[in-house]
Protein backbone atom coordinates (compact mmCIF):
# COMPACT_ATOMS: atom_id res chain seq x y z
CA UNK A 1 0.00 0.00 0.00
CA UNK A 2 1.33 3.42 -0.93
CA UNK A 3 1.71 5.97 1.84
CA UNK A 4 -0.32 8.53 -0.10
CA UNK A 5 -2.94 7.36 -2.59
CA UNK A 6 -4.67 9.39 -5.24
CA UNK A 7 -6.88 8.37 -8.13
CA UNK A 8 -4.69 8.74 -11.19
CA UNK A 9 -7.57 9.85 -13.35
CA UNK A 10 -7.86 11.36 -15.75
CA UNK A 11 -10.74 13.26 -14.23
CA UNK A 12 -12.74 15.21 -16.75
CA UNK A 13 -15.31 17.86 -15.85
CA UNK A 14 -17.14 20.47 -17.92
CA UNK A 15 -16.31 24.13 -17.50
CA UNK A 16 -18.18 25.64 -14.58
CA UNK A 17 -18.59 22.35 -12.72
CA UNK A 18 -17.10 21.33 -9.39
CA UNK A 19 -14.00 19.14 -9.58
CA UNK A 20 -13.41 16.86 -6.62
CA UNK A 21 -9.95 15.42 -6.01
CA UNK A 22 -9.36 12.87 -3.30
CA UNK A 23 -6.38 11.63 -1.35
CA UNK A 24 -5.93 9.03 1.39
CA UNK A 25 -2.88 8.46 3.54
CA UNK A 26 -1.61 5.71 5.79
CA UNK A 27 0.44 7.49 8.49
CA UNK A 28 -1.88 8.46 11.35
CA UNK A 29 0.86 10.69 12.73
CA UNK A 30 0.62 13.02 9.74
CA UNK A 31 0.09 16.63 10.75
CA UNK A 32 0.37 18.71 7.60
CA UNK A 33 -1.43 18.32 4.31
CA UNK A 34 -0.82 20.10 1.05
CA UNK A 35 -2.20 20.34 -2.46
CA UNK A 36 0.06 21.22 -5.37
CA UNK A 37 -0.85 21.94 -8.96
CA UNK A 38 1.53 20.92 -11.75
CA UNK A 39 1.02 22.01 -15.32
CA UNK A 40 2.51 19.80 -18.02
CA UNK A 41 6.24 20.41 -18.34
CA UNK A 42 6.35 22.68 -15.30
CA UNK A 43 7.21 22.23 -11.63
CA UNK A 44 4.61 21.89 -8.84
CA UNK A 45 3.04 24.98 -7.31
CA UNK A 46 1.64 25.02 -3.77
CA UNK A 47 -2.04 25.99 -3.81
CA UNK A 48 -3.40 24.89 -0.42
CA UNK A 49 -2.14 23.91 3.02
CA UNK A 50 -4.41 22.46 5.70
CA UNK A 51 -3.53 21.35 9.21
CA UNK A 52 -6.77 20.80 11.14
CA UNK A 53 -9.95 18.87 10.52
CA UNK A 54 -12.64 20.60 8.54
CA UNK A 55 -12.73 22.84 5.53
CA UNK A 56 -10.38 25.57 4.40
CA UNK A 57 -11.43 27.85 1.58
CA UNK A 58 -9.27 30.02 -0.67
CA UNK A 59 -11.06 31.54 -3.61
CA UNK A 60 -12.46 28.75 -5.78
CA UNK A 61 -10.48 26.12 -3.89
CA UNK A 62 -11.65 24.28 -0.76
CA UNK A 63 -9.50 21.74 1.02
CA UNK A 64 -11.21 19.26 3.33
CA UNK A 65 -9.42 17.22 5.97
CA UNK A 66 -10.69 14.28 8.00
CA UNK A 67 -7.89 12.85 10.11
CA UNK A 68 -10.06 10.10 11.57
CA UNK A 69 -10.72 8.77 8.08
CA UNK A 70 -7.19 9.66 6.91
CA UNK A 71 -8.65 11.53 4.00
CA UNK A 72 -8.00 14.90 2.42
CA UNK A 73 -9.74 16.35 -0.60
CA UNK A 74 -9.63 19.38 -2.85
CA UNK A 75 -12.72 20.91 -4.39
CA UNK A 76 -12.44 23.32 -7.28
CA UNK A 77 -15.59 25.33 -7.86
CA UNK A 78 -16.50 26.90 -11.19
CA UNK A 79 -13.77 24.89 -12.91
CA UNK A 80 -11.97 26.65 -15.74
CA UNK A 81 -9.95 25.20 -18.62
CA UNK A 82 -6.91 26.82 -17.00
CA UNK A 83 -7.41 24.47 -14.03
CA UNK A 84 -6.46 21.56 -16.29
CA UNK A 85 -3.33 20.14 -14.65
CA UNK A 86 -2.09 17.36 -12.43
CA UNK A 87 -2.88 17.85 -8.76
CA UNK A 88 -0.51 16.38 -6.21
CA UNK A 89 -1.46 15.62 -2.64
CA UNK A 90 1.35 15.76 -0.09
CA UNK A 91 1.19 14.56 3.51
CA UNK A 92 3.80 15.34 6.14
CA UNK A 93 4.79 13.95 9.50
CA UNK A 94 8.09 15.74 9.27
CA UNK A 95 9.09 15.04 5.68
CA UNK A 96 6.44 15.37 2.98
CA UNK A 97 5.33 12.33 1.00
CA UNK A 98 3.70 12.99 -2.35
CA UNK A 99 0.98 11.06 -4.08
CA UNK A 100 1.33 10.23 -7.76
CA UNK A 101 -1.17 12.92 -8.71
CA UNK A 102 -4.58 13.16 -10.35
CA UNK A 103 -4.81 14.61 -13.83
CA UNK A 104 -7.74 16.97 -14.25
CA UNK A 105 -9.12 18.09 -17.59
CA UNK A 106 -11.70 20.86 -17.70
CA UNK A 107 -13.53 20.88 -21.02
CA UNK A 108 -14.88 24.16 -22.42
CA UNK B 1 7.11 35.64 -1.13
CA UNK B 2 8.49 32.08 -1.26
CA UNK B 3 10.27 32.25 -4.58
CA UNK B 4 12.74 29.57 -5.56
CA UNK B 5 14.95 29.86 -8.60
CA UNK B 6 16.80 27.13 -10.41
CA UNK B 7 19.58 27.42 -12.93
CA UNK B 8 20.04 26.41 -15.66
CA UNK B 9 16.52 25.77 -16.89
CA UNK B 10 17.75 23.53 -19.68
CA UNK B 11 21.05 21.87 -20.38
CA UNK B 12 22.30 19.54 -23.07
CA UNK B 13 25.61 17.83 -22.49
CA UNK B 14 27.74 15.03 -23.83
CA UNK B 15 27.94 11.68 -22.12
CA UNK B 16 30.69 11.60 -19.50
CA UNK B 17 30.55 15.26 -18.55
CA UNK B 18 29.37 16.69 -15.25
CA UNK B 19 26.52 19.12 -14.85
CA UNK B 20 25.87 21.43 -11.91
CA UNK B 21 22.37 22.67 -11.10
CA UNK B 22 21.81 25.52 -8.65
CA UNK B 23 18.75 26.01 -6.47
CA UNK B 24 18.24 29.29 -4.64
CA UNK B 25 15.56 30.49 -2.25
CA UNK B 26 15.28 34.16 -3.16
CA UNK B 27 13.24 35.65 -0.36
CA UNK B 28 13.56 33.27 2.57
CA UNK B 29 16.17 31.13 4.24
CA UNK B 30 15.89 27.40 3.87
CA UNK B 31 17.78 25.04 6.12
CA UNK B 32 16.27 22.17 4.18
CA UNK B 33 15.98 21.76 0.44
CA UNK B 34 14.98 18.75 -1.60
CA UNK B 35 16.00 17.39 -4.97
CA UNK B 36 13.56 15.47 -7.15
CA UNK B 37 13.61 13.98 -10.62
CA UNK B 38 10.60 13.38 -12.77
CA UNK B 39 10.21 11.41 -15.98
CA UNK B 40 7.52 12.37 -18.50
CA UNK B 41 4.02 11.69 -17.19
CA UNK B 42 5.45 10.10 -14.05
CA UNK B 43 5.33 11.12 -10.44
CA UNK B 44 7.94 13.08 -8.52
CA UNK B 45 10.77 10.95 -7.22
CA UNK B 46 12.61 12.28 -4.20
CA UNK B 47 16.34 11.87 -4.68
CA UNK B 48 17.77 13.49 -1.57
CA UNK B 49 17.24 15.90 1.27
CA UNK B 50 19.79 18.70 1.40
CA UNK B 51 20.57 20.12 4.83
CA UNK B 52 22.51 23.34 5.29
CA UNK B 53 25.87 22.71 6.86
CA UNK B 54 25.64 18.92 6.86
CA UNK B 55 25.67 15.99 4.48
CA UNK B 56 22.68 15.30 2.30
CA UNK B 57 20.40 12.37 3.02
CA UNK B 58 19.90 10.22 -0.05
CA UNK B 59 16.88 8.06 -0.81
CA UNK B 60 17.35 4.37 -1.33
CA UNK B 61 18.73 3.56 -4.74
CA UNK B 62 20.18 7.02 -5.40
CA UNK B 63 23.95 6.97 -5.83
CA UNK B 64 25.47 9.67 -3.65
CA UNK B 65 28.74 9.62 -5.58
CA UNK B 66 26.91 10.25 -8.83
CA UNK B 67 24.56 12.93 -7.57
CA UNK B 68 26.63 15.26 -5.43
CA UNK B 69 24.71 17.68 -3.28
CA UNK B 70 26.12 20.71 -1.52
CA UNK B 71 24.08 23.04 0.68
CA UNK B 72 26.64 25.69 1.45
CA UNK B 73 24.34 28.46 2.62
CA UNK B 74 20.78 29.02 3.80
CA UNK B 75 19.75 30.09 0.32
CA UNK B 76 21.72 27.84 -2.02
CA UNK B 77 21.87 24.13 -2.72
CA UNK B 78 23.60 22.58 -5.71
CA UNK B 79 23.20 19.22 -7.40
CA UNK B 80 26.04 17.96 -9.56
CA UNK B 81 25.36 15.06 -11.88
CA UNK B 82 28.77 13.50 -12.36
CA UNK B 83 29.79 11.54 -15.46
CA UNK B 84 26.34 11.95 -16.92
CA UNK B 85 24.88 9.25 -19.14
CA UNK B 86 21.81 9.26 -21.38
CA UNK B 87 19.78 7.48 -18.71
CA UNK B 88 20.33 10.50 -16.44
CA UNK B 89 18.28 12.61 -18.85
CA UNK B 90 15.31 13.83 -16.87
CA UNK B 91 13.54 16.82 -15.34
CA UNK B 92 15.29 17.76 -12.10
CA UNK B 93 13.35 19.88 -9.65
CA UNK B 94 14.46 21.37 -6.35
CA UNK B 95 12.30 22.63 -3.53
CA UNK B 96 13.00 24.74 -0.48
CA UNK B 97 11.19 24.21 2.80
CA UNK B 98 9.68 26.99 4.86
CA UNK B 99 7.47 26.96 7.93
CA UNK B 100 3.86 27.62 6.98
CA UNK B 101 1.37 29.77 8.89
CA UNK B 102 -0.22 26.67 10.34
CA UNK B 103 3.05 25.34 11.66
CA UNK B 104 3.75 22.75 9.01
CA UNK B 105 6.67 22.80 6.60
CA UNK B 106 5.66 23.95 3.15
CA UNK B 107 7.75 23.18 0.10
CA UNK B 108 8.22 25.71 -2.67
CA UNK B 109 9.52 24.38 -5.92
CA UNK B 110 11.99 25.80 -8.36
CA UNK B 111 11.04 25.87 -12.04
CA UNK B 112 13.08 22.76 -12.80
CA UNK B 113 16.04 21.88 -14.99
CA UNK B 114 15.59 19.73 -18.05
CA UNK B 115 18.76 17.71 -18.58
CA UNK B 116 19.47 15.95 -21.86
CA UNK B 117 22.57 13.79 -22.08
CA UNK B 118 23.62 12.89 -25.61
mmCIF file of C-alpha atoms in Angstrom:
data_model
loop_
_atom_site.group_PDB
_atom_site.id
_atom_site.type_symbol
_atom_site.label_atom_id
_atom_site.label_comp_id
_atom_site.label_asym_id
_atom_site.label_seq_id
_atom_site.Cartn_x
_atom_site.Cartn_y
_atom_site.Cartn_z
ATOM 1 C CA UNK A 1 0.000 0.000 0.000
ATOM 2 C CA UNK A 2 1.328 3.415 -0.929
ATOM 3 C CA UNK A 3 1.709 5.967 1.836
ATOM 4 C CA UNK A 4 -0.320 8.530 -0.100
ATOM 5 C CA UNK A 5 -2.936 7.363 -2.592
ATOM 6 C CA UNK A 6 -4.666 9.387 -5.244
ATOM 7 C CA UNK A 7 -6.877 8.366 -8.131
ATOM 8 C CA UNK A 8 -4.687 8.737 -11.192
ATOM 9 C CA UNK A 9 -7.571 9.854 -13.351
ATOM 10 C CA UNK A 10 -7.862 11.360 -15.755
ATOM 11 C CA UNK A 11 -10.739 13.260 -14.232
ATOM 12 C CA UNK A 12 -12.739 15.211 -16.752
ATOM 13 C CA UNK A 13 -15.308 17.859 -15.847
ATOM 14 C CA UNK A 14 -17.138 20.470 -17.916
ATOM 15 C CA UNK A 15 -16.310 24.126 -17.502
ATOM 16 C CA UNK A 16 -18.180 25.639 -14.582
ATOM 17 C CA UNK A 17 -18.594 22.350 -12.723
ATOM 18 C CA UNK A 18 -17.103 21.334 -9.390
ATOM 19 C CA UNK A 19 -14.004 19.141 -9.584
ATOM 20 C CA UNK A 20 -13.405 16.861 -6.620
ATOM 21 C CA UNK A 21 -9.951 15.421 -6.014
ATOM 22 C CA UNK A 22 -9.360 12.865 -3.304
ATOM 23 C CA UNK A 23 -6.380 11.629 -1.347
ATOM 24 C CA UNK A 24 -5.935 9.028 1.392
ATOM 25 C CA UNK A 25 -2.878 8.459 3.542
ATOM 26 C CA UNK A 26 -1.610 5.714 5.789
ATOM 27 C CA UNK A 27 0.439 7.485 8.493
ATOM 28 C CA UNK A 28 -1.880 8.461 11.348
ATOM 29 C CA UNK A 29 0.859 10.693 12.730
ATOM 30 C CA UNK A 30 0.621 13.025 9.738
ATOM 31 C CA UNK A 31 0.090 16.626 10.750
ATOM 32 C CA UNK A 32 0.370 18.708 7.596
ATOM 33 C CA UNK A 33 -1.434 18.317 4.308
ATOM 34 C CA UNK A 34 -0.820 20.099 1.047
ATOM 35 C CA UNK A 35 -2.198 20.337 -2.459
ATOM 36 C CA UNK A 36 0.058 21.225 -5.368
ATOM 37 C CA UNK A 37 -0.848 21.943 -8.960
ATOM 38 C CA UNK A 38 1.529 20.921 -11.746
ATOM 39 C CA UNK A 39 1.021 22.006 -15.319
ATOM 40 C CA UNK A 40 2.511 19.802 -18.017
ATOM 41 C CA UNK A 41 6.244 20.414 -18.341
ATOM 42 C CA UNK A 42 6.347 22.683 -15.303
ATOM 43 C CA UNK A 43 7.213 22.230 -11.635
ATOM 44 C CA UNK A 44 4.612 21.892 -8.844
ATOM 45 C CA UNK A 45 3.041 24.975 -7.306
ATOM 46 C CA UNK A 46 1.640 25.020 -3.766
ATOM 47 C CA UNK A 47 -2.035 25.986 -3.812
ATOM 48 C CA UNK A 48 -3.403 24.895 -0.421
ATOM 49 C CA UNK A 49 -2.141 23.908 3.015
ATOM 50 C CA UNK A 50 -4.410 22.462 5.705
ATOM 51 C CA UNK A 51 -3.527 21.347 9.212
ATOM 52 C CA UNK A 52 -6.775 20.804 11.144
ATOM 53 C CA UNK A 53 -9.954 18.869 10.520
ATOM 54 C CA UNK A 54 -12.641 20.597 8.539
ATOM 55 C CA UNK A 55 -12.728 22.839 5.526
ATOM 56 C CA UNK A 56 -10.380 25.567 4.399
ATOM 57 C CA UNK A 57 -11.432 27.849 1.583
ATOM 58 C CA UNK A 58 -9.273 30.016 -0.666
ATOM 59 C CA UNK A 59 -11.060 31.537 -3.615
ATOM 60 C CA UNK A 60 -12.458 28.749 -5.782
ATOM 61 C CA UNK A 61 -10.484 26.116 -3.888
ATOM 62 C CA UNK A 62 -11.648 24.284 -0.763
ATOM 63 C CA UNK A 63 -9.498 21.739 1.023
ATOM 64 C CA UNK A 64 -11.211 19.263 3.331
ATOM 65 C CA UNK A 65 -9.418 17.218 5.969
ATOM 66 C CA UNK A 66 -10.687 14.281 7.997
ATOM 67 C CA UNK A 67 -7.894 12.847 10.113
ATOM 68 C CA UNK A 68 -10.065 10.096 11.566
ATOM 69 C CA UNK A 69 -10.723 8.766 8.077
ATOM 70 C CA UNK A 70 -7.187 9.662 6.913
ATOM 71 C CA UNK A 71 -8.648 11.534 4.004
ATOM 72 C CA UNK A 72 -8.000 14.903 2.420
ATOM 73 C CA UNK A 73 -9.741 16.352 -0.596
ATOM 74 C CA UNK A 74 -9.629 19.382 -2.846
ATOM 75 C CA UNK A 75 -12.722 20.906 -4.393
ATOM 76 C CA UNK A 76 -12.443 23.323 -7.284
ATOM 77 C CA UNK A 77 -15.594 25.327 -7.858
ATOM 78 C CA UNK A 78 -16.499 26.902 -11.188
ATOM 79 C CA UNK A 79 -13.771 24.889 -12.905
ATOM 80 C CA UNK A 80 -11.973 26.647 -15.743
ATOM 81 C CA UNK A 81 -9.951 25.200 -18.623
ATOM 82 C CA UNK A 82 -6.907 26.824 -16.999
ATOM 83 C CA UNK A 83 -7.407 24.471 -14.033
ATOM 84 C CA UNK A 84 -6.459 21.558 -16.286
ATOM 85 C CA UNK A 85 -3.333 20.144 -14.655
ATOM 86 C CA UNK A 86 -2.085 17.356 -12.433
ATOM 87 C CA UNK A 87 -2.884 17.853 -8.761
ATOM 88 C CA UNK A 88 -0.509 16.384 -6.205
ATOM 89 C CA UNK A 89 -1.462 15.619 -2.642
ATOM 90 C CA UNK A 90 1.350 15.763 -0.087
ATOM 91 C CA UNK A 91 1.192 14.558 3.506
ATOM 92 C CA UNK A 92 3.796 15.337 6.143
ATOM 93 C CA UNK A 93 4.786 13.951 9.503
ATOM 94 C CA UNK A 94 8.094 15.743 9.267
ATOM 95 C CA UNK A 95 9.089 15.044 5.683
ATOM 96 C CA UNK A 96 6.440 15.372 2.977
ATOM 97 C CA UNK A 97 5.326 12.326 1.003
ATOM 98 C CA UNK A 98 3.700 12.988 -2.351
ATOM 99 C CA UNK A 99 0.982 11.060 -4.083
ATOM 100 C CA UNK A 100 1.331 10.231 -7.756
ATOM 101 C CA UNK A 101 -1.172 12.916 -8.711
ATOM 102 C CA UNK A 102 -4.578 13.157 -10.354
ATOM 103 C CA UNK A 103 -4.811 14.614 -13.834
ATOM 104 C CA UNK A 104 -7.743 16.974 -14.253
ATOM 105 C CA UNK A 105 -9.118 18.092 -17.593
ATOM 106 C CA UNK A 106 -11.702 20.859 -17.700
ATOM 107 C CA UNK A 107 -13.527 20.875 -21.018
ATOM 108 C CA UNK A 108 -14.882 24.160 -22.417
ATOM 109 C CA UNK B 1 7.114 35.641 -1.134
ATOM 110 C CA UNK B 2 8.489 32.077 -1.258
ATOM 111 C CA UNK B 3 10.267 32.251 -4.576
ATOM 112 C CA UNK B 4 12.742 29.566 -5.556
ATOM 113 C CA UNK B 5 14.954 29.862 -8.602
ATOM 114 C CA UNK B 6 16.798 27.132 -10.411
ATOM 115 C CA UNK B 7 19.581 27.420 -12.927
ATOM 116 C CA UNK B 8 20.037 26.414 -15.664
ATOM 117 C CA UNK B 9 16.520 25.768 -16.894
ATOM 118 C CA UNK B 10 17.746 23.535 -19.675
ATOM 119 C CA UNK B 11 21.053 21.869 -20.376
ATOM 120 C CA UNK B 12 22.302 19.545 -23.068
ATOM 121 C CA UNK B 13 25.612 17.827 -22.490
ATOM 122 C CA UNK B 14 27.742 15.028 -23.830
ATOM 123 C CA UNK B 15 27.944 11.683 -22.120
ATOM 124 C CA UNK B 16 30.687 11.604 -19.496
ATOM 125 C CA UNK B 17 30.554 15.257 -18.555
ATOM 126 C CA UNK B 18 29.372 16.693 -15.246
ATOM 127 C CA UNK B 19 26.522 19.121 -14.855
ATOM 128 C CA UNK B 20 25.867 21.430 -11.912
ATOM 129 C CA UNK B 21 22.370 22.669 -11.103
ATOM 130 C CA UNK B 22 21.807 25.519 -8.651
ATOM 131 C CA UNK B 23 18.748 26.014 -6.474
ATOM 132 C CA UNK B 24 18.236 29.294 -4.639
ATOM 133 C CA UNK B 25 15.562 30.489 -2.245
ATOM 134 C CA UNK B 26 15.281 34.163 -3.158
ATOM 135 C CA UNK B 27 13.239 35.652 -0.359
ATOM 136 C CA UNK B 28 13.561 33.274 2.568
ATOM 137 C CA UNK B 29 16.172 31.130 4.236
ATOM 138 C CA UNK B 30 15.890 27.396 3.873
ATOM 139 C CA UNK B 31 17.777 25.037 6.123
ATOM 140 C CA UNK B 32 16.272 22.172 4.179
ATOM 141 C CA UNK B 33 15.983 21.759 0.438
ATOM 142 C CA UNK B 34 14.982 18.747 -1.599
ATOM 143 C CA UNK B 35 16.004 17.387 -4.971
ATOM 144 C CA UNK B 36 13.560 15.469 -7.154
ATOM 145 C CA UNK B 37 13.612 13.981 -10.616
ATOM 146 C CA UNK B 38 10.601 13.384 -12.765
ATOM 147 C CA UNK B 39 10.211 11.406 -15.977
ATOM 148 C CA UNK B 40 7.518 12.365 -18.498
ATOM 149 C CA UNK B 41 4.021 11.694 -17.195
ATOM 150 C CA UNK B 42 5.454 10.095 -14.049
ATOM 151 C CA UNK B 43 5.333 11.120 -10.438
ATOM 152 C CA UNK B 44 7.937 13.078 -8.522
ATOM 153 C CA UNK B 45 10.768 10.951 -7.218
ATOM 154 C CA UNK B 46 12.608 12.280 -4.202
ATOM 155 C CA UNK B 47 16.338 11.873 -4.675
ATOM 156 C CA UNK B 48 17.765 13.491 -1.572
ATOM 157 C CA UNK B 49 17.238 15.903 1.268
ATOM 158 C CA UNK B 50 19.787 18.700 1.400
ATOM 159 C CA UNK B 51 20.573 20.124 4.833
ATOM 160 C CA UNK B 52 22.514 23.341 5.286
ATOM 161 C CA UNK B 53 25.870 22.705 6.858
ATOM 162 C CA UNK B 54 25.642 18.921 6.858
ATOM 163 C CA UNK B 55 25.672 15.988 4.484
ATOM 164 C CA UNK B 56 22.682 15.298 2.304
ATOM 165 C CA UNK B 57 20.399 12.370 3.021
ATOM 166 C CA UNK B 58 19.905 10.224 -0.051
ATOM 167 C CA UNK B 59 16.884 8.060 -0.806
ATOM 168 C CA UNK B 60 17.352 4.366 -1.334
ATOM 169 C CA UNK B 61 18.727 3.558 -4.741
ATOM 170 C CA UNK B 62 20.177 7.021 -5.397
ATOM 171 C CA UNK B 63 23.951 6.975 -5.830
ATOM 172 C CA UNK B 64 25.466 9.672 -3.652
ATOM 173 C CA UNK B 65 28.745 9.616 -5.583
ATOM 174 C CA UNK B 66 26.914 10.253 -8.830
ATOM 175 C CA UNK B 67 24.557 12.931 -7.565
ATOM 176 C CA UNK B 68 26.631 15.265 -5.430
ATOM 177 C CA UNK B 69 24.710 17.678 -3.279
ATOM 178 C CA UNK B 70 26.122 20.714 -1.519
ATOM 179 C CA UNK B 71 24.076 23.044 0.681
ATOM 180 C CA UNK B 72 26.640 25.694 1.446
ATOM 181 C CA UNK B 73 24.337 28.455 2.624
ATOM 182 C CA UNK B 74 20.781 29.020 3.802
ATOM 183 C CA UNK B 75 19.747 30.087 0.317
ATOM 184 C CA UNK B 76 21.719 27.835 -2.020
ATOM 185 C CA UNK B 77 21.866 24.127 -2.716
ATOM 186 C CA UNK B 78 23.598 22.584 -5.707
ATOM 187 C CA UNK B 79 23.197 19.223 -7.402
ATOM 188 C CA UNK B 80 26.045 17.960 -9.559
ATOM 189 C CA UNK B 81 25.359 15.060 -11.878
ATOM 190 C CA UNK B 82 28.769 13.499 -12.362
ATOM 191 C CA UNK B 83 29.788 11.539 -15.457
ATOM 192 C CA UNK B 84 26.335 11.950 -16.918
ATOM 193 C CA UNK B 85 24.883 9.255 -19.142
ATOM 194 C CA UNK B 86 21.814 9.261 -21.382
ATOM 195 C CA UNK B 87 19.777 7.483 -18.707
ATOM 196 C CA UNK B 88 20.333 10.502 -16.443
ATOM 197 C CA UNK B 89 18.284 12.613 -18.847
ATOM 198 C CA UNK B 90 15.311 13.832 -16.869
ATOM 199 C CA UNK B 91 13.542 16.822 -15.338
ATOM 200 C CA UNK B 92 15.293 17.756 -12.098
ATOM 201 C CA UNK B 93 13.352 19.881 -9.647
ATOM 202 C CA UNK B 94 14.455 21.368 -6.352
ATOM 203 C CA UNK B 95 12.302 22.634 -3.530
ATOM 204 C CA UNK B 96 12.996 24.743 -0.478
ATOM 205 C CA UNK B 97 11.192 24.214 2.798
ATOM 206 C CA UNK B 98 9.675 26.994 4.864
ATOM 207 C CA UNK B 99 7.466 26.957 7.934
ATOM 208 C CA UNK B 100 3.855 27.618 6.985
ATOM 209 C CA UNK B 101 1.374 29.768 8.885
ATOM 210 C CA UNK B 102 -0.223 26.668 10.338
ATOM 211 C CA UNK B 103 3.054 25.344 11.665
ATOM 212 C CA UNK B 104 3.745 22.748 9.006
ATOM 213 C CA UNK B 105 6.666 22.804 6.604
ATOM 214 C CA UNK B 106 5.656 23.948 3.149
ATOM 215 C CA UNK B 107 7.753 23.180 0.101
ATOM 216 C CA UNK B 108 8.215 25.708 -2.666
ATOM 217 C CA UNK B 109 9.521 24.378 -5.924
ATOM 218 C CA UNK B 110 11.993 25.798 -8.361
ATOM 219 C CA UNK B 111 11.035 25.868 -12.041
ATOM 220 C CA UNK B 112 13.075 22.764 -12.802
ATOM 221 C CA UNK B 113 16.035 21.879 -14.995
ATOM 222 C CA UNK B 114 15.588 19.726 -18.051
ATOM 223 C CA UNK B 115 18.762 17.706 -18.582
ATOM 224 C CA UNK B 116 19.468 15.948 -21.857
ATOM 225 C CA UNK B 117 22.573 13.792 -22.083
ATOM 226 C CA UNK B 118 23.624 12.895 -25.612
#
